[in-house]
Amino acid sequence: MGLQGIRHTPEICTMHSPEVATPVWRIATLFPYQGAWSEQEYLALETNRRVEFDDGFVEVHDAPTDQHQAIILYLSIALNEFALQTGGVVRTAGLRLRLWDRKYREPDIVLLRNRDSSLRQENFWDGADLAIEVVSQSLEDRERDLVTKRAEYERVGIQEYWIVDSEQETVTVLSLSGDVYSEGDLFGRGDIVKSPLLPELALPVAEILDAN
């Protein structure tokens, strides 16, 4: 039989073929190295993950849990209803908060009592009256929310910082006294959260923790 009647299947070269489940490492080369990010490059980054920025380094955080998001939704709705009546504005994670040059955070919730405040920018806010963090369960995340961010928010003069800890079933309200946070009010499951910053607001801790 002549070769003309034979259908040849071309050999597939696997030398450069990607393997299933292998990370696409080359994508990383499209971005700056850690420590070399500029503010402009960070602000231009589009992602559905929570990414914060610290002096050239980006911090990529784990995706939130369902309970975490439910608590944020409950609080954001309650605070937004309050803000609409009092001239304020509320935003949730995804909005970047510039603490100082080359330092950005993405709090779970931020509030300004004046919706026309000059601190409110299109791509980020330059400050807030209230920041809220819902504590994640990893030791690293707990340290960040309970210690690191407390010091950072205190440093830049955020008037009030709420820490919602579903593991401990508490809400801590820290208020500035001069330029430092007071020891704070600790509210448990049977309590009503009261805020010196927003004295008309009253939120049952149980409703916050049991948001679904």
C-alpha positions as a printed NumPy array, in Angstrom:
array([[  0.   ,   0.   ,   0.   ],
       [  1.305,   3.407,  -0.882],
       [  1.756,   6.135,   1.658],
       [ -0.897,   8.203,  -0.121],
       [ -3.705,   6.152,   1.451],
       [ -2.494,   6.49 ,   5.031],
       [ -3.885,   9.286,   7.236],
       [ -1.111,  10.598,   9.426],
       [ -1.857,  11.944,  12.902],
       [  0.668,  14.652,  13.705],
       [  2.722,  14.062,  16.816],
       [  1.869,  16.339,  19.709],
       [  4.87 ,  17.904,  21.319],
       [  4.358,  17.985,  25.074],
       [  7.603,  19.735,  25.938],
       [  5.896,  23.102,  26.327],
       [  2.309,  21.955,  26.93 ],
       [  0.888,  23.103,  30.263],
       [ -0.021,  20.456,  32.795],
       [ -3.479,  20.354,  34.304],
       [ -3.641,  22.048,  37.744],
       [ -0.241,  23.683,  37.292],
       [ -0.279,  27.365,  38.384],
       [  0.208,  29.824,  35.549],
       [  3.35 ,  31.288,  37.04 ],
       [  4.07 ,  33.511,  34.04 ],
       [  1.   ,  35.609,  34.834],
       [  2.849,  36.808,  37.927],
       [  5.498,  38.365,  35.704],
       [  2.854,  40.817,  34.452],
       [  2.872,  42.486,  37.875],
       [  5.557,  44.33 ,  39.84 ],
       [  7.709,  42.43 ,  42.304],
       [  6.791,  42.644,  45.98 ],
       [  8.234,  45.85 ,  47.367],
       [  8.217,  47.543,  43.953],
       [  4.511,  48.357,  43.608],
       [  3.611,  52.028,  43.219],
       [  0.389,  53.576,  44.487],
       [ -0.75 ,  54.034,  40.887],
       [ -0.167,  50.371,  40.061],
       [ -2.027,  49.295,  43.186],
       [ -4.984,  51.58 ,  42.499],
       [ -5.166,  50.287,  38.908],
       [ -5.332,  46.673,  40.112],
       [ -8.733,  45.125,  39.398],
       [ -9.647,  42.009,  41.342],
       [-12.545,  40.546,  43.279],
       [-10.16 ,  39.625,  46.085],
       [ -9.411,  41.869,  49.019],
       [ -5.98 ,  43.407,  48.42 ],
       [ -4.296,  45.952,  50.684],
       [ -1.115,  47.957,  50.106],
       [  1.839,  48.712,  52.37 ],
       [  4.864,  50.63 ,  51.095],
       [  5.314,  48.75 ,  47.832],
       [  3.941,  45.418,  49.027],
       [  0.482,  44.024,  48.301],
       [ -1.354,  41.848,  50.826],
       [ -3.844,  39.432,  49.264],
       [ -6.356,  38.173,  51.817],
       [ -8.457,  35.025,  51.856],
       [-11.949,  35.151,  50.39 ],
       [-14.55 ,  35.869,  53.111],
       [-16.887,  33.22 ,  54.47 ],
       [-20.658,  33.271,  54.089],
       [-21.128,  34.286,  57.738],
       [-18.559,  37.059,  57.385],
       [-20.442,  38.486,  54.416],
       [-23.824,  38.109,  56.145],
       [-22.621,  40.186,  59.102],
       [-21.233,  42.858,  56.791],
       [-24.507,  42.969,  54.852],
       [-26.579,  43.338,  58.039],
       [-24.38 ,  46.14 ,  59.384],
       [-24.092,  47.956,  56.061],
       [-27.872,  47.988,  55.596],
       [-28.467,  49.228,  59.154],
       [-25.784,  51.889,  58.919],
       [-26.838,  52.972,  55.443],
       [-30.424,  53.511,  56.583],
       [-29.079,  55.6  ,  59.465],
       [-26.696,  57.546,  57.211],
       [-29.423,  58.368,  54.693],
       [-31.384,  60.063,  57.472],
       [-28.414,  61.956,  58.901],
       [-26.49 ,  63.063,  55.791],
       [-23.756,  60.451,  55.983],
       [-22.443,  57.814,  53.59 ],
       [-21.457,  54.16 ,  54.032],
       [-19.265,  51.894,  51.901],
       [-18.131,  48.267,  52.185],
       [-14.917,  46.372,  51.419],
       [-13.654,  47.019,  47.927],
       [-13.374,  50.72 ,  48.632],
       [ -9.8  ,  51.592,  49.482],
       [ -8.976,  53.75 ,  52.473],
       [ -5.697,  55.669,  52.284],
       [ -4.182,  55.916,  55.735],
       [ -0.996,  57.7  ,  54.692],
       [  1.349,  57.797,  51.686],
       [  1.838,  54.271,  50.312],
       [ -0.497,  52.729,  52.893],
       [ -4.015,  51.54 ,  52.016],
       [ -6.519,  49.349,  53.799],
       [ -9.922,  47.961,  52.764],
       [-12.049,  47.943,  55.924],
       [-15.154,  45.773,  55.879],
       [-17.255,  48.929,  56.385],
       [-16.444,  52.65 ,  56.508],
       [-18.709,  55.575,  57.294],
       [-18.457,  59.34 ,  56.899],
       [-21.01 ,  61.447,  58.76 ],
       [-20.89 ,  64.069,  56.003],
       [-21.512,  62.644,  52.525],
       [-19.982,  65.826,  51.039],
       [-16.727,  65.436,  52.983],
       [-13.533,  66.231,  51.084],
       [-12.164,  62.918,  52.376],
       [-14.453,  61.134,  49.934],
       [-12.553,  60.554,  46.675],
       [-13.636,  58.549,  43.636],
       [-10.937,  55.846,  43.774],
       [-10.351,  55.849,  47.528],
       [-11.225,  57.689,  50.704],
       [ -8.653,  59.789,  52.533],
       [-10.173,  59.014,  55.912],
       [-13.339,  57.932,  57.701],
       [-15.244,  58.673,  60.896],
       [-15.981,  54.995,  61.519],
       [-14.252,  51.798,  60.413],
       [-15.598,  48.309,  61.088],
       [-13.766,  45.003,  60.757],
       [-15.39 ,  41.582,  61.073],
       [-12.655,  39.38 ,  62.49 ],
       [-11.677,  36.355,  60.415],
       [-10.718,  33.149,  62.185],
       [ -7.063,  32.63 ,  61.237],
       [ -4.476,  33.724,  63.803],
       [ -2.87 ,  36.053,  61.245],
       [ -6.181,  37.733,  60.44 ],
       [ -7.091,  38.094,  64.116],
       [ -3.749,  39.72 ,  64.859],
       [ -4.244,  42.104,  61.944],
       [ -7.737,  43.213,  62.996],
       [ -7.266,  43.232,  66.773],
       [ -3.789,  44.741,  67.01 ],
       [ -2.329,  46.072,  63.753],
       [ -5.385,  47.854,  62.376],
       [ -6.299,  49.203,  65.782],
       [ -2.916,  50.957,  65.921],
       [ -3.192,  52.161,  62.32 ],
       [ -6.733,  53.543,  62.632],
       [ -5.786,  55.2  ,  65.912],
       [ -2.718,  56.782,  64.294],
       [ -4.73 ,  58.445,  61.508],
       [ -7.522,  59.63 ,  63.788],
       [-10.458,  57.449,  62.747],
       [-12.854,  58.486,  65.46 ],
       [-14.413,  55.102,  66.085],
       [-13.378,  51.512,  65.328],
       [-15.76 ,  48.561,  65.74 ],
       [-14.413,  45.013,  65.948],
       [-17.004,  42.276,  65.386],
       [-15.694,  38.955,  66.707],
       [-18.089,  36.12 ,  65.899],
       [-15.81 ,  33.551,  67.556],
       [-15.944,  35.387,  70.898],
       [-19.507,  36.607,  70.175],
       [-18.604,  40.199,  70.972],
       [-18.604,  43.646,  69.412],
       [-15.936,  46.053,  70.664],
       [-16.422,  49.793,  70.141],
       [-13.193,  51.807,  70.401],
       [-13.509,  55.609,  70.535],
       [-10.749,  58.17 ,  70.327],
       [ -9.937,  59.969,  73.547],
       [ -7.549,  62.671,  72.434],
       [ -5.318,  60.861,  69.968],
       [ -5.598,  57.341,  71.421],
       [ -8.402,  54.795,  71.621],
       [ -9.988,  54.245,  75.01 ],
       [-10.144,  50.69 ,  76.325],
       [-13.471,  50.465,  74.549],
       [-16.921,  49.137,  75.31 ],
       [-17.332,  45.384,  74.97 ],
       [-20.825,  44.205,  74.03 ],
       [-21.917,  40.567,  74.313],
       [-24.718,  38.57 ,  72.748],
       [-27.406,  39.926,  75.075],
       [-26.352,  43.578,  74.705],
       [-27.257,  46.482,  72.448],
       [-24.337,  48.15 ,  70.661],
       [-24.17 ,  51.825,  71.554],
       [-21.884,  54.214,  69.747],
       [-20.633,  57.545,  71.136],
       [-20.138,  58.631,  67.519],
       [-23.689,  57.67 ,  66.512],
       [-25.677,  57.953,  69.767],
       [-29.066,  57.498,  68.077],
       [-28.047,  54.091,  66.711],
       [-28.877,  50.908,  68.641],
       [-28.031,  47.468,  67.219],
       [-28.638,  44.169,  69.053],
       [-25.457,  42.094,  69.143],
       [-27.475,  38.892,  68.667],
       [-28.896,  40.195,  65.386],
       [-25.414,  41.078,  64.172],
       [-23.948,  37.672,  65.061],
       [-26.935,  35.714,  63.742],
       [-27.195,  37.573,  60.445],
       [-28.025,  35.14 ,  57.672]])
